[in-house]
Amino acid sequence: MAWIVENRRTQVVEKRETPYLTADMKIDLANRYFPRYPTKRAVLLPALHAVQHQYGWIPTQAMEELGEFLGLQPAEVMDTATFYEEYWLKPKGKYLVAVCRSLACELCGSTELTKHLKKKLNIEPAETTADGKFTLVEYECLGSCGTAPAALCNDVLHENINPESFGHWLDTLPEDPHEYHDSSVTWDETASAH
Amino acid sequence: MPFTEPVLLKRINADPAKRKLHFYDDYVATGGYKGLEAALQMAPADIIKTTIDSGLRGRGGAGFSAGQKWSFIPKEKRGPHYLCVNADESEPGTFKDRYLIDYDPHQMLEGIAIACIATQCDIAYIFIRGEYHRQAKVLEHAIKEAYEHGIFGPQGIKGSATKLECYVHKGAGAYICGEETGLLEALEGKRGWPRNKPPFPAIAGAFAKPTVINNVETLAAVPHIIERGPIEGPRWFKSMGTPSSPGPKLYGMSGHVNSPGVYEDELGITLEHAIKLAGGMKGGAYKASICGGISMGVLGTNQLDIKLDFDDVRFRGGCLGLGTAGMIVMNEHTDMVLALRNCVRFYAHESCGQCTPCREGSAWMRKILDRIVDGGGRAQDLEMLLELEKTMGIMPGTTICGLADGTAWATRTFINKFYDEFAAKCPETPVPQFSLKRGSLNVLQPMGSNTR
Ligand SMILES: Cc1cc2nc3c(=O)[nH]c(=O)nc-3n(C[C@H](O)[C@H](O)[C@H](O)COP(=O)(O)O)c2cc1C
Ligand code: SF4
Ligand code: FES
């Protein structure tokens, strides 16, 4: 629903003293992405990803800071950010569990999977558990139709899911989501930035 | 010589347990980057001509000749040229690009380098969908290796005069960014709103400069042709497939089949053969199959003999085209009304909202289908769906991009090919108590479960 626009006219931007876009982040973004594109605006998507990676969501103040950093109006940043479903403009749980609901997965049991997760986590899609650990959403096709049903848990794709065991496995996740990695990434990722 | 051995999948083991990711050393050890070496000995015009001669058609959905697309790029350079690789793969039923990236990323990088030599591109952006986290990491690593081995970077491709940079650009969860001009907008940091054409990307694409946009699988096929040279390459490629749709193709088989997965064969195999490749039907007899992503529509129960190439699916199959050749196979127990509802919900959710017929039409169709599924179908609903469907898309000329055509073709083929099943749920005398209950059903409630 990229075109559903929320009325933000009366929105009060919550401010905090320390900026979200830290000096380190700015240096990293500038070094990594400025040389790649002929315009600064093109850095917006990677920059929004970076903010979300750091904080789990994108606060409005961070969008203002990004605007200043990239020479854009805050409204231009928001215009872009509101279009993309992956950007969270309000806080979400530490773990985002995104179940695919498209056709191949529906044929292979995604409805049961969602039902099971709703019951287990005691929330509806788009809601977050009371302890702030899980947010459940339904996504469209995850490119895993041959191994349906599929779901993403943060950055990691899970395929051929059995609802029961997936539910149990969720309990074993560490408290800090930054400690949870894709075990199939066996090479040194940090060295990959050229 | 028809299709005898895998081409694009030659490094990827059919047995999942034995599959492994091929990085640079493995790739070169198995004959990789030979196509690039051959390309460096050729003039750009010859690379384009070889590709045109081979008849390679785009694997991203539209099936446009790859070589011809390259030939539209101005020969006189007045500024930078860009290549955008379309790795946004979000069409339900499609997972072939992910498979290629997951196990053999350098094959595509080699194709990128060759395409950039042919079209004098300076920067290649790989636009990958945001949900492909692992695949983006694989590509980052493979690109780093390619830099280290002198393929990308300021020293020029393998020391030649052509300099090429290559970067990954991650999307953020919007199907419409797979549409080529939506992709360009997302690359430029804007909303992924498709552009009106003309100007075509070949003249004014990314950052208003000449831009080539190709699918992952299209580019992965290129090295195999160029490697064999300007005479033998096209001849070899055309020995597979049909005269108008030559070459090998990846078929993504999913749904009710015994061994779903990506299979490679020549273009023009029958649907029956494709299902056989995937281990046959599971859970019941064949009923229907999505042909090439849901936007292409559905093949009916009596269409097992349709040839999967760019033409037969259209002319005899009555679908929009072969699309991505991602087949979602359905068995006899599948409820076609539910299946169509799932497809239309996808379009209602993914419409970017620029064009009224697409935005309102898909939302409206979704509401009608929700009501039919909930038991409140009326005879006029089917007429309404078929009327709405005719008003939307590039073909009737009412929308900017082809997403709306996908909505239309899915709806049209589902209802026409399974009319009785739909009609049974839309009786002449509607269920009377439904109108009373209507307010309590989700028909009138806001749509989209992922409101952030
Ligand atoms: C709504 C829509 C979505 C599309 N999504 C994709 C996609 O995810 N991947 C892709 O390669 N092409 C996609 N396409 C097709 C592209 O617009 C374009 O034709 C293709 O990338 C060109 O590459 P090719 O000539 O190599 O096939 C889409 C088209 C439309 C209209
Ligand atoms: S047809 Fe639909 S998706 Fe395409 S530009 Fe128009 S509103 Fe957007
Ligand atoms: S339909 Fe679920 S991954 Fe494609």
XYZ file of C-alpha atoms and ligand atoms in Angstrom:
689
model
C 0.000 0.000 0.000
C 2.691 2.393 -0.998
C 0.109 5.008 -1.861
C -1.692 5.145 1.449
C -0.570 8.426 2.961
C -0.840 9.157 6.628
C -1.821 12.606 7.707
C 1.302 13.974 9.332
C 0.295 17.626 9.362
C -0.162 17.720 13.088
C 2.659 15.352 13.857
C 4.982 16.525 16.608
C 8.538 15.466 15.900
C 10.028 14.000 19.030
C 13.490 15.414 19.470
C 16.437 14.158 21.383
C 19.755 15.844 22.060
C 22.095 13.264 20.582
C 21.693 12.963 16.843
C 20.664 9.640 15.354
C 22.998 10.114 12.443
C 26.294 9.984 14.289
C 29.563 11.402 12.986
C 30.838 7.866 12.438
C 27.808 6.937 10.394
C 28.217 10.046 8.277
C 31.851 9.303 7.577
C 31.049 5.709 6.728
C 28.199 6.689 4.404
C 30.244 9.405 2.744
C 33.236 7.152 2.137
C 31.264 4.213 0.966
C 28.414 5.671 -1.062
C 29.240 9.182 -2.242
C 31.738 7.964 -4.860
C 29.212 5.490 -6.221
C 26.525 7.848 -7.479
C 26.485 11.084 -9.467
C 23.868 12.603 -7.121
C 23.657 12.729 -3.356
C 19.993 11.845 -3.384
C 20.846 8.390 -4.704
C 22.522 7.707 -1.356
C 19.144 7.992 0.343
C 18.111 4.339 0.122
C 21.435 3.025 1.463
C 21.410 5.728 4.163
C 17.900 4.810 5.292
C 18.985 1.177 5.426
C 21.961 2.163 7.565
C 19.784 4.074 10.045
C 17.317 1.224 10.257
C 20.095 -1.289 10.755
C 21.417 0.745 13.667
C 18.165 1.539 15.474
C 15.701 -1.022 14.166
C 13.508 1.743 12.751
C 13.736 5.237 11.261
C 12.745 8.071 13.598
C 11.497 11.301 12.070
C 14.397 13.211 13.553
C 16.770 10.877 11.722
C 15.005 11.702 8.471
C 15.549 15.385 9.112
C 19.201 14.734 9.830
C 19.508 12.692 6.672
C 17.947 15.533 4.711
C 20.549 17.918 6.029
C 23.342 15.449 5.370
C 22.289 14.838 1.759
C 21.142 18.343 0.939
C 17.462 17.380 0.700
C 14.301 18.762 2.232
C 12.948 16.666 5.112
C 9.803 16.230 3.023
C 11.830 14.694 0.200
C 13.321 12.159 2.577
C 9.916 11.343 3.959
C 8.475 11.110 0.460
C 10.928 8.356 -0.347
C 10.886 6.637 3.037
C 7.109 6.291 3.166
C 7.029 4.521 -0.193
C 9.043 1.483 0.795
C 7.533 -1.172 2.947
C 10.790 -2.287 4.458
C 11.422 1.006 6.205
C 9.801 1.149 9.620
C 8.799 4.638 10.593
C 7.709 3.533 14.038
C 9.492 1.119 16.376
C 9.198 -2.582 15.750
C 10.231 -5.641 17.714
C 13.806 -6.879 17.847
C 12.891 -9.625 15.452
C 10.730 -9.054 12.427
C 9.076 -12.299 11.411
C 7.755 -11.879 7.869
C 5.704 -14.743 6.512
C 5.212 -14.964 2.762
C 1.543 -14.965 1.840
C 1.726 -15.117 -1.973
C 0.266 -17.871 -4.092
C 2.917 -20.609 -4.007
C 3.235 -20.289 -0.257
C -0.505 -20.192 0.265
C -0.788 -23.441 -1.704
C 1.883 -24.948 0.534
C 0.500 -23.900 3.891
C 1.446 -20.302 4.717
C -2.029 -19.689 6.123
C -1.470 -22.361 8.776
C 1.978 -20.959 9.472
C 0.625 -17.459 10.095
C -2.183 -18.861 12.191
C 0.261 -20.804 14.309
C 2.535 -17.798 14.806
C -0.396 -15.548 15.660
C -1.424 -17.970 18.366
C 2.062 -18.570 19.628
C 3.057 -14.910 19.822
C -0.474 -13.839 20.731
C -0.481 -10.965 18.221
C -2.047 -10.102 14.870
C 0.051 -9.281 11.794
C 1.624 -5.790 12.063
C 1.618 -6.037 15.861
C 4.522 -6.395 18.275
C 4.643 -8.675 21.312
C 4.374 -7.004 24.725
C 8.031 -7.710 25.524
C 9.087 -6.005 22.296
C 10.851 -9.082 20.971
C 8.775 -10.018 17.949
C 6.842 -8.208 15.270
C 4.796 -10.351 12.919
C 4.058 -9.258 9.351
C 2.949 -10.830 6.123
C 5.045 -10.086 3.039
C 4.479 -10.838 -0.587
C 6.592 -13.426 -2.452
C 10.059 -13.800 -0.933
C 11.569 -15.529 -3.966
C 11.477 -18.858 -2.231
C 8.428 -20.377 -3.889
C 10.204 -23.675 -4.598
C 10.805 -24.142 -0.884
C 7.466 -22.895 0.393
C 6.280 -21.960 2.920
C 8.922 -19.361 3.587
C 9.484 -16.603 6.108
C 12.174 -14.074 6.865
C 13.382 -13.598 10.409
C 15.297 -10.324 10.226
C 17.963 -10.932 7.560
C 17.665 -14.682 7.455
C 15.389 -16.653 5.176
C 13.759 -19.815 6.429
C 12.425 -22.308 3.919
C 10.207 -25.399 3.982
C 8.954 -24.269 7.349
C 7.216 -26.559 9.745
C 5.056 -24.259 11.893
C 5.593 -26.133 15.170
C 9.364 -26.359 15.018
C 9.712 -22.822 13.663
C 7.669 -21.617 16.626
C 9.930 -23.465 19.075
C 13.011 -22.198 17.333
C 11.874 -18.591 17.775
C 12.194 -19.109 21.529
C 15.888 -19.813 21.189
C 16.801 -16.492 19.578
C 19.273 -14.307 21.500
C 18.077 -11.142 23.235
C 20.325 -8.940 21.103
C 19.276 -9.240 17.457
C 22.742 -8.155 16.313
C 23.993 -11.499 17.611
C 21.786 -13.396 15.225
C 23.455 -14.052 11.864
C 22.898 -16.001 8.706
C 24.962 -19.130 9.273
C 25.214 -19.733 5.529
C 27.325 -16.577 5.153
C 30.661 -18.250 5.758
C 32.990 -15.636 4.299
C 34.204 -12.470 5.975
C 31.468 -9.950 5.314
C 33.164 -6.938 6.808
C 35.997 -7.333 4.320
C 33.531 -7.182 1.437
C 33.124 -3.413 1.429
C 35.321 -2.183 -1.340
C 21.750 -30.532 -31.251
C 18.929 -29.925 -28.798
C 19.416 -29.243 -25.118
C 21.735 -31.944 -23.820
C 23.519 -30.479 -20.822
C 22.920 -27.599 -18.439
C 24.253 -24.220 -19.508
C 23.407 -21.629 -16.875
C 23.233 -24.307 -14.210
C 26.358 -26.157 -15.243
C 28.083 -25.342 -11.944
C 25.043 -25.889 -9.757
C 24.516 -29.462 -8.656
C 21.003 -30.828 -9.029
C 21.369 -32.465 -5.626
C 20.729 -29.807 -2.950
C 23.159 -31.476 -0.572
C 26.026 -31.115 -3.047
C 25.306 -27.561 -4.157
C 27.948 -25.032 -3.323
C 28.583 -21.388 -3.836
C 31.184 -20.768 -6.545
C 33.444 -17.849 -5.818
C 36.147 -16.560 -8.141
C 38.615 -19.440 -7.965
C 35.947 -22.110 -8.429
C 34.441 -20.124 -11.252
C 37.695 -19.732 -13.158
C 38.658 -23.346 -12.497
C 35.448 -24.425 -14.220
C 36.018 -22.335 -17.321
C 34.753 -18.992 -16.109
C 35.649 -15.570 -17.567
C 36.496 -17.079 -20.973
C 33.616 -15.144 -22.491
C 35.021 -11.910 -21.116
C 38.423 -12.646 -22.632
C 36.777 -13.262 -25.981
C 34.785 -10.047 -25.646
C 37.935 -8.039 -25.000
C 39.200 -9.141 -28.408
C 35.990 -8.005 -30.132
C 34.698 -4.591 -31.173
C 31.608 -3.455 -29.206
C 29.542 -3.545 -32.397
C 30.531 -7.181 -32.949
C 29.476 -8.171 -29.454
C 26.095 -6.556 -30.061
C 25.774 -8.225 -33.451
C 26.645 -11.639 -32.023
C 24.053 -11.191 -29.311
C 21.410 -10.107 -31.816
C 22.293 -13.069 -34.051
C 21.925 -15.478 -31.162
C 18.315 -14.390 -30.724
C 18.724 -14.076 -26.941
C 15.522 -12.577 -25.581
C 15.212 -10.890 -22.198
C 14.458 -13.271 -19.338
C 12.955 -10.618 -17.065
C 9.441 -10.825 -18.432
C 9.072 -8.854 -21.631
C 11.197 -11.095 -23.857
C 12.794 -8.265 -25.805
C 15.938 -9.027 -27.823
C 18.910 -8.305 -25.577
C 21.242 -7.403 -28.423
C 18.753 -5.039 -29.961
C 18.249 -3.294 -26.648
C 22.002 -2.735 -26.455
C 22.045 -1.361 -29.984
C 19.729 1.499 -28.951
C 22.444 2.955 -26.723
C 24.068 5.906 -28.531
C 27.391 4.980 -30.126
C 28.712 8.501 -29.681
C 29.475 8.990 -26.022
C 28.448 12.342 -24.582
C 28.687 11.401 -20.907
C 28.472 8.326 -18.744
C 26.394 5.276 -19.685
C 24.924 3.016 -17.038
C 23.943 -0.608 -16.797
C 21.275 -1.567 -14.280
C 20.922 -5.203 -13.469
C 17.380 -6.064 -12.536
C 17.671 -8.403 -9.571
C 14.453 -7.202 -8.014
C 12.755 -10.552 -8.626
C 9.482 -10.244 -6.739
C 6.980 -11.750 -9.134
C 5.188 -14.528 -7.223
C 6.420 -17.855 -8.539
C 9.828 -16.557 -9.599
C 13.028 -17.555 -7.829
C 15.502 -18.290 -10.631
C 17.606 -15.127 -10.258
C 18.074 -15.806 -6.588
C 19.253 -19.324 -7.457
C 21.840 -18.013 -9.917
C 23.143 -15.456 -7.418
C 23.142 -17.901 -4.529
C 25.416 -20.394 -6.225
C 27.111 -18.808 -9.228
C 27.371 -15.015 -8.884
C 30.393 -14.611 -11.162
C 28.493 -15.905 -14.160
C 26.305 -12.823 -13.962
C 29.261 -10.526 -13.224
C 30.935 -11.810 -16.368
C 27.766 -11.037 -18.318
C 27.745 -7.565 -16.803
C 31.315 -6.906 -17.888
C 30.580 -8.066 -21.446
C 27.379 -6.012 -21.681
C 29.241 -2.957 -20.429
C 31.968 -3.357 -23.031
C 29.320 -3.647 -25.739
C 27.407 -0.554 -24.637
C 30.336 1.472 -23.272
C 28.874 1.626 -19.774
C 30.943 3.139 -16.979
C 29.036 1.940 -13.955
C 26.934 -1.156 -13.386
C 24.393 -0.986 -10.584
C 22.957 -4.281 -9.454
C 19.524 -3.433 -8.127
C 18.640 -6.221 -5.749
C 15.438 -6.442 -3.762
C 15.759 -5.584 -0.098
C 14.596 -8.991 1.087
C 17.539 -10.715 -0.609
C 19.908 -10.125 2.303
C 22.101 -13.146 1.768
C 22.221 -12.651 -1.979
C 23.350 -9.042 -1.537
C 26.160 -10.300 0.684
C 27.146 -12.927 -1.864
C 27.280 -10.284 -4.564
C 29.260 -7.828 -2.425
C 31.835 -10.528 -1.872
C 31.935 -11.658 -5.493
C 32.299 -8.056 -6.650
C 35.149 -7.527 -4.224
C 36.884 -10.565 -5.730
C 36.291 -9.247 -9.218
C 37.905 -5.953 -8.208
C 40.873 -7.845 -6.805
C 41.275 -9.761 -10.033
C 41.248 -6.689 -12.221
C 37.810 -7.059 -13.760
C 36.261 -4.011 -12.174
C 38.190 -0.954 -11.096
C 40.147 2.009 -12.378
C 42.858 -0.054 -14.074
C 40.405 -1.086 -16.814
C 38.856 -4.495 -17.431
C 41.824 -6.886 -17.367
C 44.069 -3.957 -18.187
C 42.110 -2.846 -21.256
C 41.003 0.710 -21.949
C 37.425 0.080 -20.773
C 36.994 1.035 -17.126
C 34.061 -0.350 -15.196
C 32.757 0.077 -11.659
C 30.156 -2.249 -10.200
C 27.977 -1.673 -7.132
C 25.087 -3.337 -5.358
C 22.059 -1.131 -4.706
C 19.506 -2.565 -2.304
C 15.817 -1.943 -2.737
C 13.469 -1.783 0.204
C 10.463 -3.955 -0.394
C 8.441 -2.736 -3.355
C 7.522 -5.036 -6.233
C 7.099 -2.104 -8.569
C 10.846 -1.391 -8.458
C 11.193 -4.399 -10.757
C 9.585 -2.348 -13.508
C 12.567 -0.881 -15.261
C 11.783 2.802 -14.810
C 10.514 2.259 -11.264
C 13.919 0.715 -10.667
C 15.637 3.820 -12.013
C 13.637 6.066 -9.704
C 14.518 3.880 -6.720
C 18.165 4.009 -7.754
C 17.993 7.793 -7.775
C 16.647 7.801 -4.216
C 13.036 8.561 -5.049
C 9.729 6.743 -4.764
C 9.717 3.779 -7.135
C 7.160 5.333 -9.451
C 7.442 4.096 -13.033
C 8.085 6.821 -15.588
C 6.147 7.642 -18.674
C 7.910 6.506 -21.828
C 9.354 7.991 -23.999
C 12.034 8.943 -23.257
C 13.215 5.362 -23.140
C 15.998 4.423 -20.733
C 18.373 3.821 -23.637
C 18.309 7.574 -24.252
C 17.546 9.032 -20.820
C 17.590 6.439 -18.055
C 19.425 6.542 -14.746
C 20.411 10.113 -13.869
C 19.049 11.057 -17.309
C 21.892 9.220 -19.054
C 21.712 6.318 -21.531
C 20.993 3.184 -19.538
C 20.725 -0.515 -20.251
C 18.462 -2.570 -17.998
C 18.758 -6.329 -18.085
C 17.606 -9.227 -16.011
C 20.063 -11.440 -14.122
C 19.346 -14.522 -16.209
C 19.698 -12.594 -19.484
C 23.166 -11.411 -18.484
C 24.154 -14.838 -17.196
C 23.440 -16.301 -20.635
C 25.658 -13.792 -22.448
C 29.138 -15.196 -21.624
C 28.148 -18.601 -23.006
C 27.351 -17.084 -26.386
C 30.317 -14.730 -26.639
C 32.743 -17.414 -25.493
C 31.895 -19.456 -28.576
C 32.546 -16.595 -30.968
C 30.494 -14.623 -33.509
C 29.663 -17.600 -35.765
C 29.578 -20.589 -33.484
C 27.978 -18.736 -30.529
C 24.682 -17.879 -32.242
C 24.612 -21.232 -34.032
C 25.033 -23.108 -30.760
C 22.463 -20.954 -28.970
C 19.913 -21.415 -31.729
C 20.357 -25.166 -31.689
C 18.248 -25.073 -28.545
C 14.688 -23.867 -28.227
C 12.387 -22.798 -31.034
C 13.145 -20.488 -33.993
C 11.579 -17.447 -32.331
C 12.616 -18.352 -28.789
C 16.078 -19.871 -28.925
C 18.296 -20.969 -26.100
C 18.126 -22.548 -22.681
C 15.773 -21.284 -19.999
C 15.382 -21.680 -16.282
C 11.974 -22.903 -15.206
C 11.015 -22.228 -11.611
C 8.625 -24.958 -10.576
C 6.596 -24.517 -7.415
C 3.221 -25.366 -5.930
C 1.816 -28.872 -6.055
C 4.755 -30.746 -7.567
C 6.872 -33.434 -5.940
C 10.269 -31.785 -6.361
C 9.834 -28.053 -6.685
C 12.912 -26.087 -7.695
C 14.723 -24.450 -10.598
C 15.160 -26.637 -13.671
C 16.945 -25.829 -16.885
C 15.814 -26.975 -20.290
C 15.448 -25.453 -23.715
C 12.652 -23.006 -24.465
C 9.551 -24.595 -25.927
C 9.205 -27.697 -23.788
C 5.602 -28.551 -22.997
C 4.036 -27.767 -19.663
C 3.608 -31.493 -19.163
C 7.345 -31.992 -19.613
C 8.118 -29.181 -17.170
C 5.914 -30.793 -14.539
C 7.665 -34.090 -15.186
C 11.038 -32.377 -14.607
C 9.737 -31.299 -11.218
C 8.839 -34.842 -10.211
C 5.215 -34.878 -11.296
C 2.044 -33.789 -9.560
C 1.645 -33.939 -5.812
C -1.599 -34.524 -3.942
C -3.859 -34.921 -6.956
C -4.237 -34.594 -10.710
C -3.182 -31.484 -12.617
C -5.691 -28.662 -12.720
C -3.971 -25.402 -13.602
C -0.617 -23.683 -13.679
C 0.493 -20.099 -13.445
C 2.753 -19.610 -16.435
C 5.683 -17.355 -15.701
C 4.703 -15.431 -12.633
C 1.135 -14.596 -11.746
C 1.049 -11.540 -14.049
C 1.028 -13.768 -17.100
C -2.185 -15.516 -16.126
C -3.059 -19.154 -15.765
C -2.985 -22.177 -18.062
C -6.074 -24.344 -17.854
C -6.730 -28.010 -17.269
C -6.649 -28.920 -20.974
C -3.466 -26.972 -21.724
C -0.749 -29.395 -20.683
C 0.474 -29.494 -24.280
C 1.221 -25.769 -24.452
C 4.824 -25.109 -25.392
C 6.650 -22.913 -22.925
C 8.215 -20.339 -25.201
C 7.553 -16.671 -25.853
C 4.868 -17.342 -28.470
C 2.868 -20.495 -27.878
C 1.908 -19.464 -24.360
C 0.437 -16.316 -25.856
C -1.163 -17.471 -29.052
C -2.444 -20.893 -28.085
C -2.228 -20.581 -24.320
C -4.177 -17.343 -24.075
C -1.788 -15.884 -21.517
C 0.105 -12.601 -21.552
C 3.412 -14.311 -22.266
C 6.051 -16.584 -20.813
C 7.117 -13.934 -18.308
C 9.766 -15.294 -16.011
C 8.844 -18.957 -16.568
C 8.021 -19.345 -12.893
C 5.291 -21.966 -12.846
C 3.015 -22.354 -9.864
C 1.322 -25.684 -10.457
C -2.048 -26.398 -8.866
C -3.713 -29.759 -8.338
C -7.373 -30.697 -8.601
C -8.140 -29.725 -5.009
C -7.186 -26.085 -5.513
C -9.906 -23.484 -5.138
C -9.457 -21.148 -8.100
C -11.458 -18.354 -6.497
C -9.100 -18.328 -3.535
C -6.120 -18.493 -5.862
C -7.303 -15.477 -7.850
C -8.076 -13.602 -4.662
C -4.507 -14.170 -3.563
C -3.185 -12.805 -6.879
C -5.437 -9.749 -6.905
C -4.601 -8.978 -3.297
C -0.974 -8.907 -4.386
C -1.674 -6.294 -7.071
C -3.887 -4.214 -4.825
C -1.057 -4.199 -2.338
C 1.768 -3.547 -4.783
C 0.166 -0.963 -7.065
C 2.259 2.176 -6.762
C -0.844 4.330 -6.907
C 0.012 6.660 -9.783
C -2.702 5.551 -12.208
C -6.321 5.526 -11.125
C -7.427 2.423 -13.083
C -4.666 0.389 -11.461
C -4.888 1.795 -7.941
C -8.679 1.891 -7.648
C -9.368 -0.990 -10.011
C -7.205 -3.497 -8.198
C -8.527 -2.412 -4.799
C -12.076 -2.698 -6.046
C -11.487 -6.098 -7.597
C -9.950 -7.252 -4.370
C -13.022 -6.189 -2.422
C -15.305 -8.010 -4.825
C -13.227 -11.168 -4.573
C -13.106 -10.910 -0.791
C -16.872 -10.778 -0.779
C -17.174 -13.776 -3.105
C -14.798 -15.751 -0.898
C -16.793 -14.761 2.178
C -19.955 -16.182 0.592
C -21.583 -13.008 -0.684
C -20.978 -13.461 -4.425
C -23.564 -12.128 -6.879
C -24.006 -12.988 -10.538
C -23.112 -9.468 -11.642
C -19.792 -9.649 -9.803
C -18.158 -11.697 -12.535
C -19.282 -9.257 -15.196
C -18.001 -6.445 -13.063
C -14.610 -8.099 -12.627
C -14.323 -8.751 -16.344
C -15.343 -5.203 -17.151
C -12.885 -3.677 -14.706
C -10.132 -5.889 -15.977
C -10.604 -4.588 -19.529
C -10.118 -0.985 -18.475
C -6.680 -1.297 -16.953
C -3.214 -1.638 -18.381
C -0.845 -0.391 -21.045
C -2.771 -2.362 -23.641
C -5.999 -0.377 -23.258
C -3.700 2.605 -22.764
C -4.855 3.702 -19.341
C -1.783 3.144 -17.182
C 1.900 4.007 -17.079
C 3.307 0.554 -16.508
C 2.571 -3.108 -17.018
C 1.626 -3.974 -13.460
C -1.991 -3.270 -14.298
C -1.792 -5.567 -17.340
C -0.709 -8.287 -14.942
C -3.774 -7.675 -12.784
C -5.961 -7.767 -15.871
C -4.500 -10.940 -17.356
C -4.556 -12.857 -14.113
C -8.214 -11.981 -13.587
C -9.204 -12.599 -17.197
C -7.550 -15.988 -17.554
C -8.680 -17.264 -14.160
C -12.324 -16.338 -14.697
C -12.541 -17.340 -18.355
C -10.786 -20.667 -17.950
C -12.589 -21.638 -14.740
C -15.869 -19.859 -15.327
C -18.091 -22.544 -13.806
C -16.166 -22.557 -10.593
C -16.524 -18.807 -10.249
C -20.172 -18.839 -11.344
C -21.002 -21.418 -8.678
C -19.930 -18.917 -6.048
C -21.798 -16.059 -7.693
C -25.426 -17.271 -7.799
C -28.263 -15.451 -9.567
C -30.003 -15.122 -6.206
C -27.397 -13.909 -3.762
C -27.283 -15.065 -0.168
C -29.884 -12.773 1.466
C -28.449 -12.421 4.942
C -25.109 -11.352 3.530
C -26.012 -7.718 3.101
C -26.924 -7.547 6.776
C -23.657 -9.054 7.885
C -21.574 -7.108 5.458
C -20.398 -4.458 7.879
C -18.863 -7.091 10.086
C -16.851 -8.671 7.306
C -13.487 -7.531 6.147
C -14.906 -6.274 2.848
C -15.251 -2.748 4.094
C -12.332 -2.705 6.430
C -9.086 -0.981 5.501
C -6.789 -3.147 3.479
C -3.142 -3.959 3.847
C -2.018 -5.719 6.955
C 1.411 -4.177 7.022
C 0.550 -0.614 7.919
C 3.605 0.552 9.725
C 5.339 -4.570 -12.754
C 6.592 -5.107 -13.358
C 7.514 -5.790 -12.559
C 8.685 -6.290 -13.095
N 9.546 -6.959 -12.267
C 10.706 -7.432 -12.784
C 11.628 -8.105 -11.944
O 11.399 -8.268 -10.749
N 12.793 -8.560 -12.485
C 13.077 -8.387 -13.800
O 14.126 -8.799 -14.232
N 12.216 -7.755 -14.621
C 11.047 -7.263 -14.142
N 10.175 -6.599 -14.973
C 10.558 -6.415 -16.379
C 11.418 -5.187 -16.520
O 10.589 -4.049 -16.680
C 12.314 -5.250 -17.740
O 11.551 -5.580 -18.849
C 13.422 -6.245 -17.623
O 14.155 -6.054 -16.457
C 14.316 -6.106 -18.794
O 15.342 -7.061 -18.743
P 15.475 -8.173 -19.868
O 15.328 -7.511 -21.192
O 16.820 -8.726 -19.639
O 14.399 -9.155 -19.606
C 8.975 -6.102 -14.461
C 8.058 -5.435 -15.250
C 6.871 -4.940 -14.727
C 5.926 -4.221 -15.626
S 0.052 0.831 -13.630
Fe -0.147 0.681 -11.413
S 1.903 0.174 -10.705
Fe 2.132 0.902 -12.816
S 2.548 3.086 -12.636
Fe 0.344 2.886 -12.802
S -0.419 2.760 -10.678
Fe 1.775 2.378 -10.645
S 5.160 -17.316 -3.071
Fe 6.094 -17.409 -1.105
S 8.173 -17.214 -1.641
Fe 7.217 -16.959 -3.583
